[in-house]
Amino acid sequence: MRILSWLLIAALGLGLAACSKFQTYNGPEVTRVLVYKGERKIYLLHHDRVLKHYDMDLGFAPNGHKAKRGDGRTPEGDYAIDRRNPNSEFYLSIGISYPNKEDIARAKAAGEDPGGDIFIHGNPRRPGGRKPDWTAGCISVTNAEMREIYAMVRNGTPISIYP
C-alpha cells in the first residue's frame, strides 16, 4: 500500500511539472528579435539564422508608429527586451523598452504622453478567446508560443519592430 501511495505522489508530481508554464531552453542564444507588423510575424534569430518564427497579433490600430498613450498602436523602431512578468494578466510576458529617448521627445513635442508597458505576451486570462489585433499596442502570440519565447529570449536582447 505504501508503494502505491509513493507511485501516485510521484505521478502527480510529474504531471504537475509537465503542466508548468516555465520551459527551459538549451539551444543557440537568441541574439535578436525581428518583428514585421505588416506580415504579422516574429522571428527569433541567432545572428543571421532564424531559430523560430511565429504569427502574432498587434494593437487594435496596427498601422503606424505608437505616438501616445491609448492610441492602440504597436511601436516601430529599435528597442531591447528589458523585463519579464511571470504573473502577467496575459499568461507570460516580456517587456520591450518603449519608449526610447526619440519616442519621448516626439510625444513631448506633440504635448502627449508616449505611453509604455509594451510587451510580447500570451492570451488574456478572461474567457472568450481573442480576435485579430486586439491588444492595446502589445504583441500577442499563443500561450504555447509564449512559453517558448519566454524561455528563449533573455533580457537585453535587441528587438527591431518594422512596419
mmCIF file of C-alpha atoms in Angstrom:
data_model
loop_
_atom_site.group_PDB
_atom_site.id
_atom_site.type_symbol
_atom_site.label_atom_id
_atom_site.label_comp_id
_atom_site.label_asym_id
_atom_site.label_seq_id
_atom_site.Cartn_x
_atom_site.Cartn_y
_atom_site.Cartn_z
ATOM 1 C CA MET A 1 0.000 0.000 0.000
ATOM 2 C CA ARG A 2 2.845 2.358 0.854
ATOM 3 C CA ILE A 3 4.491 1.743 -2.540
ATOM 4 C CA LEU A 4 1.233 2.538 -4.331
ATOM 5 C CA SER A 5 0.960 5.819 -2.392
ATOM 6 C CA TRP A 6 4.513 6.805 -3.357
ATOM 7 C CA LEU A 7 3.844 5.945 -7.004
ATOM 8 C CA LEU A 8 0.694 8.087 -7.020
ATOM 9 C CA ILE A 9 2.543 11.017 -5.434
ATOM 10 C CA ALA A 10 5.398 10.687 -7.947
ATOM 11 C CA ALA A 11 2.961 10.521 -10.872
ATOM 12 C CA LEU A 12 1.115 13.586 -9.609
ATOM 13 C CA GLY A 13 4.394 15.489 -9.232
ATOM 14 C CA LEU A 14 5.491 14.590 -12.760
ATOM 15 C CA GLY A 15 2.088 15.577 -14.118
ATOM 16 C CA LEU A 16 2.253 18.976 -12.449
ATOM 17 C CA ALA A 17 5.793 19.544 -13.719
ATOM 18 C CA ALA A 18 4.672 18.741 -17.257
ATOM 19 C CA CYS A 19 1.920 21.384 -16.992
ATOM 20 C CA SER A 20 4.291 24.148 -15.913
ATOM 21 C CA LYS A 21 4.283 27.294 -17.988
ATOM 22 C CA PHE A 22 8.049 27.595 -17.499
ATOM 23 C CA GLN A 23 10.210 25.803 -20.035
ATOM 24 C CA THR A 24 13.950 25.501 -20.308
ATOM 25 C CA TYR A 25 15.950 26.212 -23.439
ATOM 26 C CA ASN A 26 19.463 24.959 -24.136
ATOM 27 C CA GLY A 27 19.815 25.849 -27.825
ATOM 28 C CA PRO A 28 21.697 28.649 -29.554
ATOM 29 C CA GLU A 29 21.382 32.087 -27.980
ATOM 30 C CA VAL A 30 18.694 34.360 -29.393
ATOM 31 C CA THR A 31 20.770 37.380 -30.419
ATOM 32 C CA ARG A 32 17.979 39.427 -31.991
ATOM 33 C CA VAL A 33 14.190 39.536 -32.317
ATOM 34 C CA LEU A 34 12.662 40.889 -35.519
ATOM 35 C CA VAL A 35 9.007 41.894 -35.715
ATOM 36 C CA TYR A 36 7.323 42.607 -39.058
ATOM 37 C CA LYS A 37 3.980 44.208 -38.310
ATOM 38 C CA GLY A 38 2.688 44.066 -41.891
ATOM 39 C CA GLU A 39 3.400 40.329 -42.135
ATOM 40 C CA ARG A 40 2.233 39.678 -38.540
ATOM 41 C CA LYS A 41 5.448 37.694 -37.937
ATOM 42 C CA ILE A 42 8.051 37.492 -35.157
ATOM 43 C CA TYR A 43 11.473 35.973 -35.852
ATOM 44 C CA LEU A 44 13.926 34.820 -33.184
ATOM 45 C CA LEU A 45 17.453 34.882 -34.618
ATOM 46 C CA HIS A 46 20.853 33.550 -33.680
ATOM 47 C CA HIS A 47 22.938 36.058 -35.623
ATOM 48 C CA ASP A 48 21.611 35.640 -39.210
ATOM 49 C CA ARG A 49 19.913 32.261 -38.670
ATOM 50 C CA VAL A 50 16.186 32.058 -37.879
ATOM 51 C CA LEU A 51 15.666 29.759 -34.899
ATOM 52 C CA LYS A 52 11.889 30.151 -34.637
ATOM 53 C CA HIS A 53 9.140 32.263 -36.128
ATOM 54 C CA TYR A 54 5.585 32.931 -35.002
ATOM 55 C CA ASP A 55 2.392 34.533 -36.211
ATOM 56 C CA MET A 56 1.221 37.372 -33.989
ATOM 57 C CA ASP A 57 -1.475 39.911 -33.244
ATOM 58 C CA LEU A 58 -0.876 43.606 -32.633
ATOM 59 C CA GLY A 59 -2.612 46.625 -31.174
ATOM 60 C CA PHE A 60 -6.165 47.415 -32.257
ATOM 61 C CA ALA A 61 -4.807 50.217 -34.511
ATOM 62 C CA PRO A 62 -1.906 48.319 -36.104
ATOM 63 C CA ASN A 63 -0.783 50.824 -38.748
ATOM 64 C CA GLY A 64 1.844 53.409 -37.883
ATOM 65 C CA HIS A 65 4.220 54.031 -35.003
ATOM 66 C CA LYS A 66 2.919 54.417 -31.470
ATOM 67 C CA ALA A 67 2.633 58.144 -30.781
ATOM 68 C CA LYS A 68 0.758 58.420 -27.486
ATOM 69 C CA ARG A 69 -0.816 56.503 -24.631
ATOM 70 C CA GLY A 70 -4.038 54.815 -25.642
ATOM 71 C CA ASP A 71 -3.618 55.043 -29.430
ATOM 72 C CA GLY A 72 -3.692 51.226 -29.824
ATOM 73 C CA ARG A 73 -0.551 51.203 -31.946
ATOM 74 C CA THR A 74 2.469 48.954 -31.639
ATOM 75 C CA PRO A 75 5.725 50.939 -31.691
ATOM 76 C CA GLU A 76 8.229 50.747 -34.544
ATOM 77 C CA GLY A 77 11.969 51.047 -34.124
ATOM 78 C CA ASP A 78 14.881 49.564 -32.240
ATOM 79 C CA TYR A 79 14.420 48.575 -28.611
ATOM 80 C CA ALA A 80 15.543 45.860 -26.189
ATOM 81 C CA ILE A 81 13.837 43.204 -24.117
ATOM 82 C CA ASP A 82 14.093 44.780 -20.677
ATOM 83 C CA ARG A 83 11.892 42.874 -18.218
ATOM 84 C CA ARG A 84 9.858 39.741 -17.588
ATOM 85 C CA ASN A 85 6.479 39.179 -15.982
ATOM 86 C CA PRO A 86 5.806 35.572 -14.983
ATOM 87 C CA ASN A 87 2.457 36.608 -13.455
ATOM 88 C CA SER A 88 1.138 38.602 -16.383
ATOM 89 C CA GLU A 89 -2.576 39.097 -16.911
ATOM 90 C CA PHE A 90 -1.702 37.745 -20.373
ATOM 91 C CA TYR A 91 -0.125 34.410 -19.329
ATOM 92 C CA LEU A 92 3.611 35.264 -19.554
ATOM 93 C CA SER A 93 5.164 38.435 -20.911
ATOM 94 C CA ILE A 94 8.489 40.016 -21.776
ATOM 95 C CA GLY A 95 8.820 43.780 -21.841
ATOM 96 C CA ILE A 96 10.008 45.983 -24.690
ATOM 97 C CA SER A 97 11.977 49.124 -23.762
ATOM 98 C CA TYR A 98 9.460 51.508 -25.369
ATOM 99 C CA PRO A 99 9.532 54.496 -25.102
ATOM 100 C CA ASN A 100 13.104 55.362 -26.044
ATOM 101 C CA LYS A 101 14.553 58.904 -25.999
ATOM 102 C CA GLU A 102 13.247 59.669 -29.504
ATOM 103 C CA ASP A 103 9.751 58.443 -28.635
ATOM 104 C CA ILE A 104 9.689 60.604 -25.507
ATOM 105 C CA ALA A 105 10.925 63.694 -27.387
ATOM 106 C CA ARG A 106 8.384 63.193 -30.201
ATOM 107 C CA ALA A 107 5.490 62.801 -27.749
ATOM 108 C CA LYS A 108 6.638 65.763 -25.656
ATOM 109 C CA ALA A 109 6.824 67.970 -28.765
ATOM 110 C CA ALA A 110 3.230 66.977 -29.557
ATOM 111 C CA GLY A 111 2.124 67.612 -25.971
ATOM 112 C CA GLU A 112 1.341 63.920 -25.454
ATOM 113 C CA ASP A 113 2.252 61.119 -23.064
ATOM 114 C CA PRO A 114 4.131 58.450 -25.108
ATOM 115 C CA GLY A 115 2.618 55.587 -23.124
ATOM 116 C CA GLY A 116 4.542 52.485 -22.184
ATOM 117 C CA ASP A 117 4.151 48.943 -20.891
ATOM 118 C CA ILE A 118 4.621 47.367 -24.307
ATOM 119 C CA PHE A 119 5.111 43.595 -24.099
ATOM 120 C CA ILE A 120 5.208 40.395 -26.075
ATOM 121 C CA HIS A 121 2.651 38.242 -24.289
ATOM 122 C CA GLY A 122 0.240 35.329 -24.445
ATOM 123 C CA ASN A 123 -3.535 35.277 -24.310
ATOM 124 C CA PRO A 124 -5.667 37.073 -21.736
ATOM 125 C CA ARG A 125 -6.992 35.161 -18.740
ATOM 126 C CA ARG A 126 -10.535 36.302 -19.434
ATOM 127 C CA PRO A 127 -12.733 33.857 -21.376
ATOM 128 C CA GLY A 128 -13.918 34.421 -24.901
ATOM 129 C CA GLY A 129 -10.767 33.895 -26.925
ATOM 130 C CA ARG A 130 -9.035 36.551 -28.904
ATOM 131 C CA LYS A 131 -9.675 38.344 -32.142
ATOM 132 C CA PRO A 132 -7.087 39.684 -34.604
ATOM 133 C CA ASP A 133 -5.194 42.786 -33.484
ATOM 134 C CA TRP A 134 -6.861 43.015 -30.111
ATOM 135 C CA THR A 135 -4.115 44.372 -27.820
ATOM 136 C CA ALA A 136 -3.633 47.954 -26.632
ATOM 137 C CA GLY A 137 -0.295 48.114 -28.504
ATOM 138 C CA CYS A 138 1.467 44.932 -27.444
ATOM 139 C CA ILE A 139 2.457 41.899 -29.498
ATOM 140 C CA SER A 140 0.470 38.739 -28.766
ATOM 141 C CA VAL A 141 1.144 35.078 -29.530
ATOM 142 C CA THR A 142 -0.458 31.858 -28.282
ATOM 143 C CA ASN A 143 0.344 30.701 -24.763
ATOM 144 C CA ALA A 144 2.313 27.711 -26.094
ATOM 145 C CA GLU A 145 4.396 30.058 -28.258
ATOM 146 C CA MET A 146 4.860 32.451 -25.342
ATOM 147 C CA ARG A 147 6.303 29.615 -23.236
ATOM 148 C CA GLU A 148 8.963 29.098 -25.937
ATOM 149 C CA ILE A 149 9.692 32.802 -26.373
ATOM 150 C CA TYR A 150 9.896 33.360 -22.599
ATOM 151 C CA ALA A 151 12.439 30.526 -22.303
ATOM 152 C CA MET A 152 14.499 31.521 -25.341
ATOM 153 C CA VAL A 153 14.738 35.326 -25.184
ATOM 154 C CA ARG A 154 16.842 36.923 -22.448
ATOM 155 C CA ASN A 155 16.701 40.432 -21.047
ATOM 156 C CA GLY A 156 18.953 42.730 -23.048
ATOM 157 C CA THR A 157 18.162 41.046 -26.386
ATOM 158 C CA PRO A 158 17.743 43.673 -29.139
ATOM 159 C CA ILE A 159 14.332 43.808 -30.812
ATOM 160 C CA SER A 160 13.559 45.665 -34.029
ATOM 161 C CA ILE A 161 9.946 46.358 -34.938
ATOM 162 C CA TYR A 162 9.246 47.182 -38.592
ATOM 163 C CA PRO A 163 6.059 48.479 -40.284
#
